Amino acid sequence: MEEKHEGKGHRLILMPTPFQGHITPLLQLAQILHTKAGFSITIIHTIFNSPDPSSYPHFTFHPIADGLSETETATLDALHLTDLINIRCRHPLKDCLATLLSQVDQDPVACFIVDAALYCTQGVCDEVQLPRLVLRTGGASSFLVFASFPQLREKGYLPIQESRLEEPVVDLPPLKVKDLPEFHSLHPELFYEFVCRVIEECKKSSGVIWNTFEELESSALAKLGQEFLIPIYPIGPFHKYFLAGSNSTSLLTPDKSCISWLDTQEHKSVVYVSFGSIVAISEGEFLEIAWGLANSKQPFLWVVRPGIIRGSEWLEPLPSGFLENSGGRGCIVKWAPQEQVLKHPAIGAFWTHCGWNSTLESVCEGVPMICSPCFGDQKVNAKYVSDVWKVGVQLQNKPGRGEIEKTISKLMLGDEANEIRGNILKLKEKANVCLSEGGSSYCFLDRLVSEILSLKSSAS
Ligand code: UDP
């Protein structure tokens, strides 16, 4: 993509929610706005899960006190932690913004771009008179569901009742009640209130930026545009603006040895298994996955993040000699360079929890998915993967080894597998086209840059 410089001489301040799936797209967006438009970049971040400034020497980083204790962060309860950050960071953020705005020796600040989950920031920006743009790191289709929470509650679809799981949600086809978002939190009552605040504060912003592209989610984007009455900018997929692995946004160190292992495997033969950075599973679920993979007889690359098995440090529950007895068909790592893995010609399928980043990365590399959604937007994403885009299949909740083996065969071999592969290759092509000159994301990025510059002039 052509590089332009109309943002030169203007500064953007950005702030992520401190989880891997949020930090990555926010830093990618900052990098896009820096390289493609010339803006200078300041990142405000919490101490908890702080990004590594050495990966971005051309950005300025400002940590702010988040007030989170080790006991709180150890829960990995993303919903509760994000809510605490909204409460405890309000004042430190206001002080930090006031200081940055008063720096006369720096480029003037055009606006603040912040993760949608940090709903408290609209109030702060109003107080310091700084325009606020929102980055939504998830998909537009799931956000439309979040925006419909009040109606879903009114009509009794939420909270989810066991007896209604198979019922279609009339206003949100093709979703059924079982596909609606849930959140496993120590404070479940918080979810509804949290989502409503996020939506309300988004509507007050100067616009929403999406890591998606129009051809993938046109219907949801159109509805959101009508409902929100503020500009929306689908300018994704963010990671495709750069060479894979060119900017590190990873909180954990990726084990690159799995790439040489993939080099030894046959074309499109390997199942890549990863459930992202937050999902946790029981020992029983872990063992079913292990035996399902072993019995499938397909080679597999499996990310077992330390702490993913509740109550275990790492691989203790794995039967001894498991990998050796799987005939050398398996490779287990703590964290993978996922973008490079999905690009690798040996990868035939991605067994994923359907976090939005993973879903988009798989679409962009044309890798069919096996979906095991857990919480938040993941069930909505999985439904779109299996039933709307038809680029993957869903596994039932907590599947047994037999079901896993059957599903892997279904996705790797046979007629349905060919059809799914054909569908995802078409989407991959659309993802490439949208970023090229005249493509939808290319044009939206141009509009976004103009909007940022006009915000600047109306603010000053
Ligand atoms: N990821 C990675 N290595 C891994 C597993 C995940 O680099 O071994 C990255 C993945 O590429 C994605 C992010 O972590 O960009 C996970 O985000 P996602 O939205 O898929 O899920 P979350 O972690 O938020 O549940």
Short mmCIF file of C-alpha atoms and ligand atoms in Angstrom, two decimals:
data_model
loop_
_atom_site.label_atom_id
_atom_site.label_comp_id
_atom_site.label_asym_id
_atom_site.label_seq_id
_atom_site.Cartn_x
_atom_site.Cartn_y
_atom_site.Cartn_z
CA MET A 1 0.00 0.00 0.00
CA GLU A 2 1.14 3.48 -0.90
CA GLU A 3 2.62 5.54 1.95
CA LYS A 4 1.27 9.04 2.51
CA HIS A 5 2.25 11.73 4.94
CA GLU A 6 -0.79 13.90 5.57
CA GLY A 7 -0.66 13.01 9.29
CA LYS A 8 2.91 14.31 9.66
CA GLY A 9 3.16 16.97 12.35
CA HIS A 10 0.20 15.50 14.28
CA ARG A 11 0.24 13.14 17.22
CA LEU A 12 -2.18 10.34 18.09
CA ILE A 13 -2.52 8.94 21.59
CA LEU A 14 -3.70 5.33 21.76
CA MET A 15 -4.53 3.00 24.65
CA PRO A 16 -5.14 -0.77 24.60
CA THR A 17 -7.10 -3.01 26.96
CA PRO A 18 -4.23 -5.07 28.40
CA PHE A 19 -4.92 -8.53 26.93
CA GLN A 20 -3.10 -10.14 24.02
CA GLY A 21 -6.13 -10.17 21.69
CA HIS A 22 -6.59 -6.41 22.28
CA ILE A 23 -2.95 -5.25 22.47
CA THR A 24 -2.05 -6.78 19.09
CA PRO A 25 -4.69 -5.00 16.97
CA LEU A 26 -4.20 -1.68 18.78
CA LEU A 27 -0.43 -1.68 18.17
CA GLN A 28 -1.04 -2.76 14.57
CA LEU A 29 -3.46 0.14 14.11
CA ALA A 30 -0.89 2.55 15.58
CA GLN A 31 1.70 1.17 13.17
CA ILE A 32 -0.69 1.53 10.21
CA LEU A 33 -1.44 5.16 11.06
CA HIS A 34 2.26 5.86 11.56
CA THR A 35 3.59 4.21 8.40
CA LYS A 36 0.70 4.92 6.05
CA ALA A 37 -0.15 8.48 7.15
CA GLY A 38 2.89 9.76 9.06
CA PHE A 39 1.25 10.42 12.45
CA SER A 40 3.55 10.34 15.47
CA ILE A 41 2.37 7.87 18.08
CA THR A 42 2.09 7.88 21.87
CA ILE A 43 0.84 4.75 23.66
CA ILE A 44 -0.67 4.95 27.15
CA HIS A 45 -0.80 1.54 28.85
CA THR A 46 -1.41 -0.16 32.18
CA ILE A 47 1.46 -1.67 34.17
CA PHE A 48 -0.35 -5.02 33.97
CA ASN A 49 0.53 -6.79 30.69
CA SER A 50 2.48 -3.78 29.46
CA PRO A 51 3.65 -3.98 25.83
CA ASP A 52 7.39 -4.17 25.10
CA PRO A 53 8.48 -0.63 24.05
CA SER A 54 11.70 -1.99 22.49
CA SER A 55 9.63 -3.52 19.65
CA TYR A 56 8.40 -0.01 18.76
CA PRO A 57 11.34 2.39 19.23
CA HIS A 58 9.56 5.01 17.08
CA PHE A 59 6.58 5.20 19.51
CA THR A 60 6.51 6.92 22.90
CA PHE A 61 5.14 4.79 25.76
CA HIS A 62 3.54 6.08 28.97
CA PRO A 63 2.65 3.60 31.72
CA ILE A 64 -0.14 4.60 34.10
CA ALA A 65 -0.94 3.12 37.51
CA ASP A 66 -3.71 0.52 37.19
CA GLY A 67 -3.99 -0.30 40.89
CA LEU A 68 -4.36 -4.03 40.13
CA SER A 69 -2.96 -6.41 42.74
CA GLU A 70 -1.19 -9.66 41.87
CA THR A 71 -4.08 -11.63 43.34
CA GLU A 72 -6.49 -9.80 41.03
CA THR A 73 -4.43 -10.26 37.87
CA ALA A 74 -3.79 -13.94 38.71
CA THR A 75 -7.54 -14.65 38.31
CA LEU A 76 -7.23 -13.94 34.53
CA ASP A 77 -10.87 -12.90 34.81
CA ALA A 78 -10.75 -10.60 31.79
CA LEU A 79 -14.20 -9.10 32.35
CA HIS A 80 -13.67 -8.24 36.00
CA LEU A 81 -10.13 -6.94 35.36
CA THR A 82 -11.30 -4.71 32.51
CA ASP A 83 -14.03 -3.30 34.71
CA LEU A 84 -11.50 -2.62 37.50
CA ILE A 85 -9.22 -0.86 35.01
CA ASN A 86 -12.13 1.37 33.99
CA ILE A 87 -12.63 2.35 37.60
CA ARG A 88 -9.03 2.64 38.77
CA CYS A 89 -7.39 4.15 35.67
CA ARG A 90 -9.80 7.03 35.25
CA HIS A 91 -7.80 9.53 37.30
CA PRO A 92 -4.28 8.44 36.28
CA LEU A 93 -5.44 8.57 32.66
CA LYS A 94 -6.85 12.07 33.02
CA ASP A 95 -3.58 13.28 34.60
CA CYS A 96 -1.52 11.60 31.89
CA LEU A 97 -3.64 13.07 29.06
CA ALA A 98 -3.53 16.54 30.64
CA THR A 99 0.29 16.34 30.81
CA LEU A 100 0.58 15.12 27.21
CA LEU A 101 -1.76 17.83 25.95
CA SER A 102 0.29 20.51 27.67
CA GLN A 103 3.58 19.50 25.97
CA VAL A 104 4.15 22.41 23.61
CA ASP A 105 7.45 21.02 22.30
CA GLN A 106 5.66 17.96 20.79
CA ASP A 107 3.39 17.55 17.74
CA PRO A 108 -0.14 18.69 18.68
CA VAL A 109 -2.50 15.83 19.61
CA ALA A 110 -5.17 15.13 16.99
CA CYS A 111 -7.23 12.61 18.98
CA PHE A 112 -7.30 9.69 21.41
CA ILE A 113 -7.91 6.21 19.97
CA VAL A 114 -8.90 3.68 22.59
CA ASP A 115 -10.14 0.12 22.88
CA ALA A 116 -13.96 0.05 23.07
CA ALA A 117 -13.81 -1.91 26.35
CA LEU A 118 -12.30 1.12 28.13
CA TYR A 119 -15.67 2.82 28.39
CA CYS A 120 -14.56 5.25 31.13
CA THR A 121 -12.38 7.12 28.63
CA GLN A 122 -15.25 9.02 26.95
CA GLY A 123 -15.87 10.94 30.19
CA VAL A 124 -12.14 11.61 30.59
CA CYS A 125 -11.83 12.85 27.00
CA ASP A 126 -14.84 15.13 27.45
CA GLU A 127 -13.18 16.63 30.54
CA VAL A 128 -9.87 17.32 28.78
CA GLN A 129 -11.65 18.24 25.50
CA LEU A 130 -9.98 15.65 23.35
CA PRO A 131 -11.86 13.90 20.49
CA ARG A 132 -12.15 10.13 21.08
CA LEU A 133 -12.21 7.44 18.41
CA VAL A 134 -12.90 3.85 19.42
CA LEU A 135 -11.17 0.70 18.22
CA ARG A 136 -13.33 -2.40 18.36
CA THR A 137 -10.94 -5.37 18.24
CA GLY A 138 -13.71 -7.94 17.70
CA GLY A 139 -15.92 -8.46 14.65
CA ALA A 140 -18.88 -6.31 13.62
CA SER A 141 -21.39 -9.19 13.66
CA SER A 142 -20.74 -9.98 17.31
CA PHE A 143 -20.82 -6.28 18.19
CA LEU A 144 -24.28 -6.04 16.65
CA VAL A 145 -25.33 -8.82 19.05
CA PHE A 146 -23.83 -6.91 21.99
CA ALA A 147 -25.66 -3.78 20.84
CA SER A 148 -28.91 -5.80 20.89
CA PHE A 149 -28.52 -6.92 24.53
CA PRO A 150 -31.37 -4.74 25.87
CA GLN A 151 -33.84 -6.17 23.31
CA LEU A 152 -32.51 -9.72 23.84
CA ARG A 153 -33.15 -9.33 27.57
CA GLU A 154 -36.58 -7.86 26.96
CA LYS A 155 -37.58 -10.78 24.74
CA GLY A 156 -36.26 -13.31 27.27
CA TYR A 157 -33.40 -14.69 25.10
CA LEU A 158 -30.95 -13.51 27.77
CA PRO A 159 -29.90 -14.71 30.27
CA ILE A 160 -29.59 -17.98 28.33
CA GLN A 161 -31.96 -20.70 29.50
CA GLU A 162 -31.13 -24.38 28.93
CA SER A 163 -34.67 -25.06 27.66
CA ARG A 164 -34.38 -22.48 24.83
CA LEU A 165 -30.89 -23.27 23.47
CA GLU A 166 -32.13 -24.47 20.06
CA GLU A 167 -34.57 -21.58 19.57
CA PRO A 168 -33.72 -19.17 16.70
CA VAL A 169 -33.08 -15.56 17.75
CA VAL A 170 -35.66 -13.94 15.48
CA ASP A 171 -33.96 -10.57 14.90
CA LEU A 172 -30.43 -11.95 14.53
CA PRO A 173 -30.46 -14.79 11.97
CA PRO A 174 -28.88 -17.34 11.80
CA LEU A 175 -28.13 -17.23 15.53
CA LYS A 176 -29.82 -19.57 17.96
CA VAL A 177 -30.02 -18.91 21.69
CA LYS A 178 -27.05 -21.24 22.23
CA ASP A 179 -24.89 -18.95 20.02
CA LEU A 180 -25.43 -15.83 22.14
CA PRO A 181 -22.45 -14.42 24.05
CA GLU A 182 -21.73 -15.52 27.62
CA PHE A 183 -18.85 -14.66 29.89
CA HIS A 184 -17.36 -16.95 32.50
CA SER A 185 -16.52 -14.49 35.25
CA LEU A 186 -16.34 -14.55 39.00
CA HIS A 187 -18.86 -11.70 38.66
CA PRO A 188 -21.37 -12.94 36.02
CA GLU A 189 -23.89 -10.17 36.80
CA LEU A 190 -21.31 -7.66 35.53
CA PHE A 191 -21.43 -8.83 31.90
CA TYR A 192 -24.74 -7.24 30.88
CA GLU A 193 -24.01 -3.94 32.58
CA PHE A 194 -20.47 -3.84 31.17
CA VAL A 195 -21.59 -4.50 27.59
CA CYS A 196 -24.31 -1.82 27.80
CA ARG A 197 -21.78 0.76 29.05
CA VAL A 198 -19.34 -0.10 26.26
CA ILE A 199 -22.08 0.35 23.64
CA GLU A 200 -23.37 3.63 25.14
CA GLU A 201 -19.89 5.15 25.31
CA CYS A 202 -19.07 3.98 21.77
CA LYS A 203 -22.13 5.82 20.49
CA LYS A 204 -20.82 9.04 22.07
CA SER A 205 -17.43 8.73 20.33
CA SER A 206 -16.37 10.42 17.10
CA GLY A 207 -16.28 7.07 15.26
CA VAL A 208 -15.52 3.36 15.50
CA ILE A 209 -12.60 1.62 13.79
CA TRP A 210 -12.96 -2.12 13.05
CA ASN A 211 -10.39 -4.81 12.41
CA THR A 212 -12.63 -6.32 9.77
CA PHE A 213 -13.43 -5.69 6.10
CA GLU A 214 -16.65 -4.79 4.36
CA GLU A 215 -16.84 -7.88 2.15
CA LEU A 216 -16.72 -10.13 5.25
CA GLU A 217 -19.34 -8.39 7.42
CA SER A 218 -21.26 -6.03 5.13
CA SER A 219 -24.68 -6.66 6.65
CA ALA A 220 -23.59 -6.13 10.30
CA LEU A 221 -21.56 -3.05 9.35
CA ALA A 222 -24.51 -1.51 7.50
CA LYS A 223 -26.83 -2.10 10.48
CA LEU A 224 -24.28 -0.69 12.94
CA GLY A 225 -23.81 2.36 10.70
CA GLN A 226 -27.58 3.03 10.81
CA GLU A 227 -27.92 2.37 14.53
CA PHE A 228 -24.85 4.21 15.82
CA LEU A 229 -25.18 7.40 13.75
CA ILE A 230 -21.42 7.94 13.89
CA PRO A 231 -18.84 7.13 11.20
CA ILE A 232 -17.52 3.59 11.10
CA TYR A 233 -14.22 2.55 9.55
CA PRO A 234 -13.72 -1.14 8.67
CA ILE A 235 -10.05 -0.96 7.68
CA GLY A 236 -8.87 -4.51 8.45
CA PRO A 237 -7.38 -7.03 8.35
CA PHE A 238 -4.71 -5.06 10.24
CA HIS A 239 -2.03 -7.75 10.23
CA LYS A 240 -2.05 -7.94 6.43
CA TYR A 241 -0.63 -4.41 6.08
CA PHE A 242 2.77 -5.82 7.11
CA LEU A 243 5.01 -8.81 6.51
CA ALA A 244 4.18 -11.68 8.91
CA GLY A 245 6.17 -11.36 12.13
CA SER A 246 7.63 -7.95 11.20
CA ASN A 247 6.38 -6.29 14.42
CA SER A 248 6.27 -8.19 17.68
CA THR A 249 3.11 -7.59 19.70
CA SER A 250 3.37 -10.84 21.66
CA LEU A 251 3.34 -10.83 25.46
CA LEU A 252 4.80 -14.37 25.45
CA THR A 253 7.86 -15.44 23.48
CA PRO A 254 6.88 -17.50 20.43
CA ASP A 255 8.68 -20.84 20.05
CA LYS A 256 9.95 -20.61 16.47
CA SER A 257 11.24 -24.21 16.47
CA CYS A 258 7.75 -25.34 15.44
CA ILE A 259 8.35 -23.75 12.01
CA SER A 260 11.26 -26.12 11.30
CA TRP A 261 9.06 -29.00 12.53
CA LEU A 262 6.34 -27.86 10.08
CA ASP A 263 8.97 -27.83 7.30
CA THR A 264 9.25 -31.64 7.73
CA GLN A 265 5.50 -32.23 7.34
CA GLU A 266 3.48 -32.89 4.19
CA HIS A 267 1.53 -30.18 2.40
CA LYS A 268 -1.82 -29.34 4.14
CA SER A 269 -1.51 -32.29 6.52
CA VAL A 270 -1.12 -30.61 9.96
CA VAL A 271 -3.91 -29.62 12.34
CA TYR A 272 -2.87 -26.47 14.24
CA VAL A 273 -4.53 -26.30 17.67
CA SER A 274 -4.62 -23.14 19.77
CA PHE A 275 -7.23 -21.61 22.07
CA GLY A 276 -5.69 -18.15 22.34
CA SER A 277 -4.39 -16.27 25.33
CA ILE A 278 -7.18 -16.45 27.94
CA VAL A 279 -9.26 -19.65 27.61
CA ALA A 280 -8.68 -22.22 30.37
CA ILE A 281 -9.77 -25.88 30.27
CA SER A 282 -10.12 -28.73 32.76
CA GLU A 283 -7.72 -31.64 32.95
CA GLY A 284 -10.47 -33.93 31.61
CA GLU A 285 -11.04 -31.72 28.53
CA PHE A 286 -7.27 -31.54 27.97
CA LEU A 287 -6.95 -35.34 27.95
CA GLU A 288 -9.85 -35.75 25.49
CA ILE A 289 -8.11 -33.27 23.16
CA ALA A 290 -4.82 -35.18 23.50
CA TRP A 291 -6.39 -38.56 22.66
CA GLY A 292 -8.62 -37.11 19.95
CA LEU A 293 -5.54 -35.66 18.24
CA ALA A 294 -3.51 -38.86 18.66
CA ASN A 295 -6.36 -41.08 17.38
CA SER A 296 -7.00 -38.83 14.35
CA LYS A 297 -3.67 -40.00 12.90
CA GLN A 298 -3.12 -36.51 11.44
CA PRO A 299 0.04 -34.59 12.37
CA PHE A 300 -0.70 -31.82 14.88
CA LEU A 301 0.94 -28.67 16.21
CA TRP A 302 -0.61 -27.92 19.59
CA VAL A 303 -0.17 -24.73 21.65
CA VAL A 304 -0.48 -25.63 25.33
CA ARG A 305 -0.08 -22.28 27.05
CA PRO A 306 1.32 -22.57 30.59
CA GLY A 307 -1.70 -22.27 32.89
CA ILE A 308 -4.30 -23.27 30.25
CA ILE A 309 -5.08 -26.46 32.22
CA ARG A 310 -6.74 -25.42 35.47
CA GLY A 311 -4.65 -26.60 38.40
CA SER A 312 -1.55 -27.49 36.33
CA GLU A 313 1.63 -25.62 35.54
CA TRP A 314 2.01 -27.05 32.05
CA LEU A 315 1.97 -30.60 30.65
CA GLU A 316 1.87 -32.63 33.90
CA PRO A 317 -1.49 -34.32 33.07
CA LEU A 318 -0.17 -35.62 29.69
CA PRO A 319 0.47 -39.39 29.89
CA SER A 320 4.23 -40.04 29.82
CA GLY A 321 5.54 -40.93 26.37
CA PHE A 322 2.43 -39.39 24.73
CA LEU A 323 4.31 -37.64 21.91
CA GLU A 324 6.66 -40.62 21.32
CA ASN A 325 3.67 -43.00 21.20
CA SER A 326 1.93 -40.71 18.69
CA GLY A 327 4.57 -41.80 16.18
CA GLY A 328 6.29 -38.40 16.03
CA ARG A 329 3.14 -36.89 14.55
CA GLY A 330 2.79 -34.26 17.26
CA CYS A 331 4.57 -31.08 18.28
CA ILE A 332 3.60 -29.18 21.45
CA VAL A 333 4.75 -25.61 22.18
CA LYS A 334 3.95 -23.05 24.88
CA TRP A 335 3.29 -20.24 22.39
CA ALA A 336 3.57 -20.24 18.59
CA PRO A 337 4.34 -17.53 16.02
CA GLN A 338 0.72 -17.94 14.90
CA GLU A 339 0.74 -15.72 11.83
CA GLN A 340 3.72 -17.61 10.40
CA VAL A 341 2.21 -20.96 11.39
CA LEU A 342 -1.06 -20.25 9.57
CA LYS A 343 0.89 -19.17 6.48
CA HIS A 344 2.88 -22.41 6.41
CA PRO A 345 2.02 -24.75 3.52
CA ALA A 346 1.94 -27.78 5.88
CA ILE A 347 -1.09 -26.42 7.78
CA GLY A 348 -4.37 -28.07 6.73
CA ALA A 349 -6.76 -26.89 9.47
CA PHE A 350 -6.95 -24.66 12.53
CA TRP A 351 -8.75 -25.95 15.63
CA THR A 352 -9.53 -22.63 17.31
CA HIS A 353 -11.58 -21.05 20.11
CA CYS A 354 -12.67 -18.45 17.49
CA GLY A 355 -11.21 -15.37 19.15
CA TRP A 356 -11.64 -12.64 16.54
CA ASN A 357 -7.91 -12.27 15.78
CA SER A 358 -7.48 -16.00 15.28
CA THR A 359 -10.60 -16.20 13.10
CA LEU A 360 -9.44 -13.32 10.90
CA GLU A 361 -5.86 -14.66 10.68
CA SER A 362 -7.22 -18.04 9.55
CA VAL A 363 -9.52 -16.44 6.94
CA CYS A 364 -6.60 -14.40 5.59
CA GLU A 365 -4.44 -17.51 5.11
CA GLY A 366 -7.28 -19.64 3.72
CA VAL A 367 -7.07 -22.20 6.55
CA PRO A 368 -10.37 -24.03 7.31
CA MET A 369 -11.41 -23.98 10.97
CA ILE A 370 -12.68 -26.39 13.60
CA CYS A 371 -14.48 -24.19 16.11
CA SER A 372 -14.57 -24.68 19.88
CA PRO A 373 -15.90 -21.34 21.14
CA CYS A 374 -15.85 -20.67 24.88
CA PHE A 375 -16.97 -17.17 25.90
CA GLY A 376 -17.57 -13.55 24.88
CA ASP A 377 -17.93 -13.06 21.13
CA GLN A 378 -16.48 -16.49 20.29
CA LYS A 379 -19.80 -18.36 19.88
CA VAL A 380 -21.05 -15.70 17.45
CA ASN A 381 -17.79 -15.84 15.47
CA ALA A 382 -18.01 -19.65 15.35
CA LYS A 383 -21.57 -19.50 14.02
CA TYR A 384 -20.45 -17.17 11.22
CA VAL A 385 -17.51 -19.47 10.42
CA SER A 386 -19.70 -22.59 10.17
CA ASP A 387 -23.06 -21.30 8.91
CA VAL A 388 -22.57 -17.94 7.16
CA TRP A 389 -19.13 -18.02 5.54
CA LYS A 390 -19.12 -21.85 5.57
CA VAL A 391 -15.36 -21.98 6.13
CA GLY A 392 -15.29 -24.41 9.04
CA VAL A 393 -17.21 -26.79 11.27
CA GLN A 394 -18.23 -26.57 14.91
CA LEU A 395 -17.40 -29.07 17.61
CA GLN A 396 -19.96 -29.61 20.35
CA ASN A 397 -19.16 -28.14 23.75
CA LYS A 398 -16.55 -30.22 25.69
CA PRO A 399 -16.19 -32.88 22.97
CA GLY A 400 -15.05 -36.44 23.65
CA ARG A 401 -12.08 -38.00 21.83
CA GLY A 402 -14.35 -39.88 19.34
CA GLU A 403 -16.12 -36.67 18.30
CA ILE A 404 -12.77 -34.88 17.93
CA GLU A 405 -11.33 -37.63 15.75
CA LYS A 406 -14.46 -37.64 13.54
CA THR A 407 -14.46 -33.83 13.16
CA ILE A 408 -10.78 -33.69 12.22
CA SER A 409 -11.35 -36.30 9.48
CA LYS A 410 -14.41 -34.38 8.26
CA LEU A 411 -12.40 -31.18 7.87
CA MET A 412 -9.23 -32.72 6.43
CA LEU A 413 -10.70 -35.34 4.05
CA GLY A 414 -13.77 -35.80 1.87
CA ASP A 415 -16.23 -33.71 -0.15
CA GLU A 416 -17.27 -31.27 2.58
CA ALA A 417 -13.59 -30.51 3.22
CA ASN A 418 -13.11 -29.51 -0.45
CA GLU A 419 -16.15 -27.27 -0.38
CA ILE A 420 -15.00 -25.54 2.81
CA ARG A 421 -11.50 -25.08 1.40
CA GLY A 422 -12.98 -23.53 -1.77
CA ASN A 423 -15.08 -21.10 0.31
CA ILE A 424 -12.21 -19.93 2.48
CA LEU A 425 -9.90 -19.41 -0.49
CA LYS A 426 -12.49 -17.05 -1.97
CA LEU A 427 -12.61 -15.09 1.31
CA LYS A 428 -8.81 -15.00 1.45
CA GLU A 429 -8.81 -13.42 -1.99
CA LYS A 430 -11.36 -10.80 -0.87
CA ALA A 431 -9.18 -10.00 2.16
CA ASN A 432 -6.25 -9.31 -0.18
CA VAL A 433 -8.27 -7.19 -2.58
CA CYS A 434 -9.79 -4.94 0.12
CA LEU A 435 -6.34 -3.64 1.07
CA SER A 436 -5.19 -2.88 -2.47
CA GLU A 437 -5.65 0.57 -4.04
CA GLY A 438 -9.37 1.31 -4.45
CA GLY A 439 -10.34 -1.64 -2.20
CA SER A 440 -12.86 -1.12 0.62
CA SER A 441 -10.39 -1.01 3.54
CA TYR A 442 -7.98 1.13 1.53
CA CYS A 443 -10.72 3.73 0.95
CA PHE A 444 -11.93 3.60 4.57
CA LEU A 445 -8.37 4.19 5.79
CA ASP A 446 -8.18 7.31 3.60
CA ARG A 447 -11.47 8.50 5.09
CA LEU A 448 -10.26 7.76 8.62
CA VAL A 449 -7.10 9.80 8.14
CA SER A 450 -9.11 12.77 6.79
CA GLU A 451 -11.55 12.46 9.70
CA ILE A 452 -8.70 12.46 12.24
CA LEU A 453 -7.27 15.61 10.68
CA SER A 454 -10.68 17.30 10.70
CA LEU A 455 -11.19 16.33 14.38
CA LYS A 456 -7.88 17.96 15.09
CA SER A 457 -8.88 21.22 13.49
CA SER A 458 -12.31 21.29 15.18
CA ALA A 459 -10.70 20.54 18.57
CA SER A 460 -8.03 23.23 18.38
N1 UDP B 1 -1.35 -16.12 19.30
C1 UDP B 1 -0.01 -16.32 19.05
N2 UDP B 1 0.54 -17.51 19.41
C2 UDP B 1 -0.18 -18.51 20.00
C3 UDP B 1 -1.55 -18.31 20.23
C4 UDP B 1 -2.11 -17.09 19.86
O1 UDP B 1 0.67 -15.44 18.52
O2 UDP B 1 0.42 -19.54 20.31
C5 UDP B 1 -1.94 -14.82 18.92
C6 UDP B 1 -2.90 -14.96 17.75
O3 UDP B 1 -2.17 -14.85 16.53
C7 UDP B 1 -3.88 -13.83 17.98
C8 UDP B 1 -3.87 -13.62 19.48
O4 UDP B 1 -2.73 -14.33 19.99
O5 UDP B 1 -3.43 -12.66 17.31
C9 UDP B 1 -5.10 -14.19 20.17
O6 UDP B 1 -6.17 -13.37 19.95
P1 UDP B 1 -7.64 -13.94 19.75
O7 UDP B 1 -8.53 -12.78 19.51
O8 UDP B 1 -7.67 -15.00 18.72
O9 UDP B 1 -7.96 -14.66 21.12
P2 UDP B 1 -7.83 -14.22 22.67
O10 UDP B 1 -6.46 -14.54 23.09
O11 UDP B 1 -8.16 -12.77 22.76
O12 UDP B 1 -8.85 -15.10 23.34
#
